[in-house]
Coordinates of C-alpha atoms in Angstrom, one line a residue:
X22 CA -87.0 -108.1 42.6
X23 CA -86.9 -104.6 44.0
X24 CA -87.2 -101.5 41.8
X25 CA -85.6 -98.1 41.8
X26 CA -85.6 -95.1 39.6
X27 CA -82.7 -94.7 37.1
X28 CA -81.1 -91.8 38.9
X29 CA -83.3 -88.7 38.9
X30 CA -85.1 -89.9 35.8
X31 CA -88.6 -91.3 35.8
X32 CA -87.5 -94.6 34.3
X33 CA -87.9 -97.5 36.8
X34 CA -85.4 -100.4 36.8
X35 CA -84.8 -103.5 38.8
X36 CA -82.3 -103.1 41.7
X37 CA -80.1 -105.8 40.2
X38 CA -78.9 -105.2 36.7
X39 CA -77.7 -107.9 34.4
X40 CA -74.3 -107.4 32.9
X41 CA -73.6 -109.1 29.6
X42 CA -69.9 -108.4 29.0
X43 CA -69.1 -112.1 28.2
X44 CA -72.1 -112.9 26.1
X45 CA -71.1 -114.2 22.7
X46 CA -67.6 -114.9 23.9
X47 CA -67.0 -116.7 27.2
X48 CA -70.8 -117.3 27.5
X49 CA -72.1 -119.0 24.3
X50 CA -75.4 -117.8 22.8
X51 CA -77.5 -120.7 24.1
X52 CA -76.3 -120.1 27.7
X53 CA -76.7 -116.4 27.4
X54 CA -80.3 -116.8 26.2
X55 CA -81.0 -119.1 29.3
X56 CA -79.6 -116.5 31.6
X57 CA -81.6 -113.7 30.0
X58 CA -84.8 -115.7 30.2
X59 CA -84.2 -116.5 33.9
X60 CA -83.4 -112.9 34.7
X61 CA -86.7 -111.7 33.1
X62 CA -88.6 -114.6 34.8
X63 CA -87.2 -113.3 38.2
X64 CA -88.6 -109.9 37.5
X65 CA -85.5 -108.2 36.1
X66 CA -85.8 -105.5 33.5
X67 CA -82.4 -103.7 33.4
X68 CA -79.7 -105.0 31.0
X69 CA -76.2 -103.5 30.6
X70 CA -73.8 -103.9 27.7
X71 CA -71.3 -102.0 25.6
X72 CA -70.1 -101.7 22.1
X73 CA -66.6 -102.9 23.0
X74 CA -67.8 -106.1 24.8
X75 CA -66.5 -108.9 22.6
X76 CA -66.0 -106.4 19.8
X77 CA -69.8 -106.1 19.5
X78 CA -70.6 -109.8 20.1
X79 CA -72.5 -108.9 23.4
X80 CA -74.8 -106.5 21.6
X81 CA -75.2 -109.0 18.7
X82 CA -76.2 -111.7 21.2
X83 CA -78.7 -109.4 22.8
X84 CA -80.1 -108.4 19.4
X85 CA -80.7 -112.1 18.6
X86 CA -82.4 -112.6 21.9
X87 CA -84.7 -109.5 21.4
X88 CA -85.6 -110.9 17.9
X89 CA -86.4 -114.4 19.3
X90 CA -88.6 -113.2 22.2
X91 CA -92.2 -111.8 22.0
X92 CA -92.8 -108.0 22.3
X93 CA -94.5 -108.4 25.7
X94 CA -91.1 -109.6 27.0
X95 CA -88.7 -107.3 25.2
X96 CA -90.8 -104.2 25.7
X97 CA -90.3 -104.4 29.4
X98 CA -86.5 -104.2 29.1
X99 CA -84.5 -101.1 29.9
X100 CA -81.3 -101.5 27.8
X101 CA -78.1 -99.6 28.5
X102 CA -75.0 -99.6 26.3
X103 CA -71.8 -97.6 26.1
X104 CA -69.3 -96.1 23.7
X105 CA -65.9 -94.4 23.9
X106 CA -63.4 -97.3 23.9
X107 CA -61.2 -98.0 20.9
X108 CA -62.8 -100.2 18.3
X109 CA -60.3 -99.9 15.5
X110 CA -56.7 -98.8 14.6
X111 CA -57.7 -95.4 13.3
X112 CA -56.9 -92.2 15.3
X113 CA -60.6 -91.4 15.4
X114 CA -61.8 -94.9 16.3
X115 CA -62.2 -93.9 20.0
X116 CA -63.3 -91.1 22.2
X117 CA -66.3 -88.9 22.9
X118 CA -66.3 -86.9 19.7
X119 CA -69.4 -86.4 17.6
X120 CA -67.8 -88.3 14.8
X121 CA -67.0 -91.4 16.9
X122 CA -70.2 -91.5 19.0
X123 CA -72.5 -91.0 16.0
X124 CA -70.9 -94.0 14.2
X125 CA -70.9 -96.2 17.3
X126 CA -74.4 -95.4 18.3
X127 CA -75.7 -96.4 14.9
X128 CA -73.7 -99.6 14.9
X129 CA -74.9 -100.5 18.4
X130 CA -78.5 -99.9 17.4
X131 CA -78.0 -102.2 14.4
X132 CA -76.5 -104.9 16.4
X133 CA -79.2 -104.7 19.1
X134 CA -81.9 -104.5 16.4
X135 CA -83.5 -101.5 18.1
X136 CA -84.5 -98.0 17.2
X137 CA -83.2 -96.6 20.5
X138 CA -81.4 -97.3 23.8
X139 CA -82.7 -96.3 27.2
X140 CA -79.4 -95.3 28.6
X141 CA -76.4 -94.3 26.5
X142 CA -73.2 -94.1 28.7
X143 CA -69.9 -92.5 28.0
X144 CA -67.5 -95.4 28.8
X145 CA -64.8 -93.1 30.1
X146 CA -63.5 -89.5 30.1
X147 CA -62.0 -88.1 26.9
X148 CA -59.3 -85.5 27.6
X149 CA -59.2 -84.4 23.9
X150 CA -62.9 -83.8 23.0
X151 CA -64.6 -80.7 24.5
X152 CA -67.6 -81.7 26.6
X153 CA -69.7 -79.2 24.7
X154 CA -69.1 -81.2 21.5
X155 CA -70.1 -84.4 23.3
X156 CA -73.3 -82.9 24.7
X157 CA -74.1 -81.4 21.3
X158 CA -74.2 -84.9 19.8
X159 CA -76.1 -86.3 22.8
X160 CA -78.7 -83.6 22.5
X161 CA -79.2 -84.3 18.8
X162 CA -79.4 -88.1 19.4
X163 CA -82.0 -87.6 22.1
X164 CA -84.0 -85.3 19.8
X165 CA -83.8 -88.0 17.1
X166 CA -85.3 -90.5 19.5
X167 CA -82.1 -92.7 19.5
X168 CA -81.3 -92.1 23.2
X169 CA -83.6 -91.7 26.2
X170 CA -81.1 -90.9 29.0
X171 CA -77.4 -90.2 29.3
X172 CA -75.0 -91.8 31.7
X173 CA -71.2 -91.6 32.4
X174 CA -68.8 -94.3 33.5
X175 CA -65.2 -94.4 35.0
X176 CA -65.2 -90.6 35.7
X177 CA -63.5 -88.7 38.5
X178 CA -65.3 -86.3 40.8
X179 CA -64.3 -83.1 39.0
X180 CA -65.1 -84.7 35.6
X181 CA -68.6 -85.6 36.8
X182 CA -69.2 -82.1 38.0
X183 CA -67.9 -80.6 34.8
X184 CA -70.3 -82.8 32.8
X185 CA -73.3 -81.9 34.9
X186 CA -72.5 -78.1 35.1
X187 CA -71.8 -78.0 31.3
X188 CA -75.1 -79.7 30.5
X189 CA -77.0 -77.3 32.7
X190 CA -75.2 -74.3 31.1
X191 CA -76.1 -75.6 27.6
X192 CA -79.7 -76.4 28.6
X193 CA -79.4 -80.1 27.6
X194 CA -80.1 -83.3 29.4
X195 CA -77.4 -84.0 32.1
X196 CA -76.3 -87.5 33.0
X197 CA -78.6 -89.5 35.3
X198 CA -76.2 -92.3 36.3
X199 CA -72.6 -93.0 36.9
X200 CA -71.2 -96.5 36.4
X201 CA -68.1 -97.2 38.5
X202 CA -66.1 -100.1 39.7
X203 CA -67.5 -100.6 43.2
X204 CA -67.4 -103.4 45.7
X205 CA -65.9 -104.3 49.1
X206 CA -62.6 -104.4 47.3
X207 CA -63.0 -101.1 45.4
X208 CA -64.4 -98.3 47.4
X209 CA -62.2 -95.4 46.3
X210 CA -65.1 -93.7 44.5
X211 CA -66.7 -93.0 47.8
X212 CA -64.0 -90.4 48.5
X213 CA -65.1 -87.9 45.9
X214 CA -67.1 -89.3 43.0
X215 CA -70.1 -90.4 44.9
X216 CA -70.4 -87.2 46.8
X217 CA -70.7 -85.4 43.4
X218 CA -73.2 -88.1 42.3
X219 CA -75.4 -87.5 45.4
X220 CA -75.3 -83.7 45.1
X221 CA -76.4 -83.9 41.5
X222 CA -78.9 -86.7 41.8
X223 CA -77.0 -89.3 39.7
X224 CA -77.7 -92.9 40.5
X225 CA -74.8 -95.3 41.0
X226 CA -74.3 -98.4 38.9
X227 CA -71.7 -100.8 40.2
X228 CA -69.5 -102.8 37.8
X229 CA -67.4 -105.8 39.0
X230 CA -69.5 -106.0 42.2
X231 CA -67.8 -109.3 43.1
X232 CA -64.3 -108.1 42.2
X233 CA -63.6 -110.6 39.4
X234 CA -64.7 -113.4 41.7
X235 CA -62.6 -112.6 44.7
X236 CA -65.7 -111.9 46.7
X237 CA -67.2 -115.3 45.9
X238 CA -64.8 -116.9 48.3
X239 CA -63.3 -119.2 45.7
X240 CA -59.9 -117.5 45.9
X241 CA -58.1 -117.9 49.3
X242 CA -55.0 -116.6 50.9
X243 CA -51.8 -118.3 49.8
X244 CA -53.4 -120.6 47.3
X245 CA -53.3 -120.6 43.5
X246 CA -56.6 -120.0 41.5
X247 CA -58.2 -123.1 40.2
X248 CA -58.6 -123.6 36.4
X249 CA -61.6 -122.2 34.8
X250 CA -61.6 -119.0 36.9
X251 CA -61.0 -115.5 35.6
X252 CA -57.8 -115.2 37.6
X253 CA -56.4 -118.3 35.8
X254 CA -57.5 -117.2 32.3
X255 CA -55.3 -115.9 29.6
X256 CA -57.2 -112.6 29.5
X257 CA -54.6 -109.8 30.2
X258 CA -57.2 -107.6 31.9
X259 CA -58.2 -110.4 34.3
X260 CA -54.6 -111.4 34.9
X261 CA -53.7 -107.8 35.8
X262 CA -56.6 -107.2 38.2
X263 CA -56.1 -110.6 39.8
X264 CA -52.4 -109.9 40.4
X265 CA -52.8 -106.5 42.0
X266 CA -55.7 -107.8 44.2
X267 CA -53.8 -110.9 45.3
X268 CA -50.7 -108.8 46.2
X269 CA -52.7 -106.5 48.5
X270 CA -53.0 -107.9 52.1
X271 CA -56.3 -106.0 52.6
X272 CA -57.9 -108.2 49.9
X273 CA -57.4 -111.3 52.1
X274 CA -58.6 -109.5 55.2
X275 CA -61.8 -108.6 53.4
X276 CA -62.2 -112.1 52.0
X277 CA -61.7 -113.6 55.5
X278 CA -64.3 -111.2 57.0
X279 CA -66.7 -111.9 54.2
X280 CA -66.5 -115.7 54.5
X281 CA -67.0 -115.3 58.3
X282 CA -70.1 -113.2 57.7
X283 CA -71.4 -115.8 55.2
X284 CA -70.9 -118.6 57.7
X285 CA -72.7 -116.5 60.3
X286 CA -75.7 -115.8 58.2
X287 CA -75.9 -119.1 56.3
X288 CA -75.5 -117.3 53.0
X289 CA -72.9 -117.6 50.2
X290 CA -70.1 -115.0 50.3
X291 CA -71.3 -113.7 47.0
X292 CA -74.8 -113.0 48.4
X293 CA -73.3 -111.2 51.4
X294 CA -71.0 -109.1 49.2
X295 CA -73.9 -108.1 46.9
X296 CA -76.2 -107.4 49.7
X297 CA -73.7 -105.0 51.3
X298 CA -73.4 -103.3 47.9
X299 CA -77.2 -103.3 47.1
X300 CA -78.0 -101.4 50.2
X301 CA -75.3 -98.7 49.9
X302 CA -76.4 -95.0 49.8
X303 CA -77.2 -93.8 46.3
X304 CA -77.1 -97.3 44.7
X305 CA -79.4 -97.8 41.7
X306 CA -78.1 -101.3 40.9
X307 CA -75.1 -103.5 41.1
X308 CA -74.4 -105.0 37.7
X309 CA -74.2 -108.8 38.1
X310 CA -72.8 -111.2 35.6
X311 CA -73.6 -114.9 35.4
X312 CA -72.3 -117.7 33.3
X313 CA -75.4 -119.9 34.1
X314 CA -78.8 -119.7 35.7
X315 CA -77.6 -121.1 39.0
X316 CA -75.1 -118.3 39.5
X317 CA -77.8 -115.8 38.4
X318 CA -80.3 -117.0 41.0
X319 CA -77.8 -117.0 43.8
X320 CA -76.8 -113.5 43.0
X321 CA -80.3 -112.2 42.6
X322 CA -81.2 -113.5 46.0
X323 CA -78.9 -110.8 47.5
X324 CA -81.6 -108.2 46.8
X325 CA -83.7 -109.7 49.6
X326 CA -80.9 -110.2 52.0
X327 CA -80.3 -107.3 54.4
X328 CA -77.3 -107.6 56.7
X329 CA -77.6 -106.6 60.4
X330 CA -75.7 -103.6 61.6
X331 CA -72.9 -105.6 63.3
X332 CA -72.0 -107.5 60.2
X333 CA -72.3 -104.4 58.0
X334 CA -70.0 -102.4 60.4
X335 CA -67.4 -105.2 60.4
X336 CA -67.4 -105.3 56.6
X337 CA -67.3 -101.5 56.4
X338 CA -64.2 -101.4 58.7
X339 CA -62.2 -104.1 57.0
X340 CA -62.8 -102.8 53.5
X341 CA -62.3 -99.1 54.2
X342 CA -60.4 -97.5 51.3
X343 CA -56.9 -96.4 51.8
X344 CA -57.0 -92.6 51.3
X345 CA -54.5 -91.4 53.8
X346 CA -55.3 -88.4 56.0
X347 CA -55.7 -85.7 53.3
X348 CA -57.6 -84.6 51.4
X349 CA -60.1 -87.5 51.6
X350 CA -59.1 -89.0 54.9
X351 CA -60.1 -88.0 58.4
X352 CA -57.9 -84.8 58.5
X353 CA -59.2 -83.4 55.3
X354 CA -62.8 -84.4 56.0
X355 CA -62.7 -82.7 59.4
X356 CA -61.6 -79.5 57.8
X357 CA -64.6 -79.5 55.5
X358 CA -67.1 -80.6 58.1
X359 CA -69.8 -78.3 59.5
X360 CA -72.8 -78.9 61.7
X361 CA -75.7 -76.8 63.0
X362 CA -74.7 -78.0 66.4
X363 CA -71.4 -76.3 66.2
X364 CA -68.2 -78.0 67.4
X365 CA -64.7 -78.1 65.9
X366 CA -64.4 -81.3 63.9
X367 CA -60.8 -80.7 63.1
X368 CA -59.7 -80.4 66.7
X369 CA -61.8 -83.5 67.6
X370 CA -59.9 -85.4 65.0
X371 CA -56.5 -84.2 66.2
X372 CA -57.4 -85.0 69.9
X373 CA -58.6 -88.4 69.0
X374 CA -55.3 -89.2 67.3
X375 CA -53.3 -88.2 70.3

């Protein structure tokens, strides 16, 4: 297991994080414990959850595991959780307000059976709450020893920059990570968000690194998903994501290229997809999920797999995000480009297109 710092912080985490979204729901407690034990045995120390996962069941399962394992094991764990999502019918049962975050942090700590969390992440942007109010709460929670570091998730580029700039203006701790959907089938954050992350020193955490199973090779063009898969479940979120992925021809071009790369390297498609992601610029850790220890070990092996340039270039090309020409495509990028060697990037782009 490789290790990296948690963004620009001094906290060191394994380069493969363990996601626990299905713990206590689709993954029963006994199976979850086995996966957690195998992850730690493999050298992993970075576990990600959220208050909304299973309505708190994920955190509760982790809390039971912490209580059942010795301190020499649990003390090594860097635990990350999140809050913002709606957890009740009330108008204030969601968001990044002081009121909501204070209540949710305390409930998360109770479920986890811990005095603090290492990384507390805002699960999404809140257009209603002023960011100053959010940071005021986070500052107090850090001072109280309940939070060690702050992260953000599912933010756009301008929202990321506003958060960092506001934190600096207030003299409080700025976010150290951003958790985004990122994979060979979801690269849109490269266009703007990850530029802001790199400029401000935020590490990238990638959720859904296997695109709900599409990058495992088990879904193929012009075939129905088999029973027991996420795409065939009754979960409305999985049904929605599976339907829009399946309707996009690029999905199947990427899957075909991925399977070909897997055959060429003698690795599973999942390992190849995770290896591609693991070695992306700015990456702190893909967040892998596993229903059993076999899936976990196969996924963790991707950290030691490094694709050659030819395979990586083919995967880069076939999975390139659709951003058009402007402002994030070649025309807009050329307008913003500048080099110490001079040149006119915009004219080069125009001439290359002619």
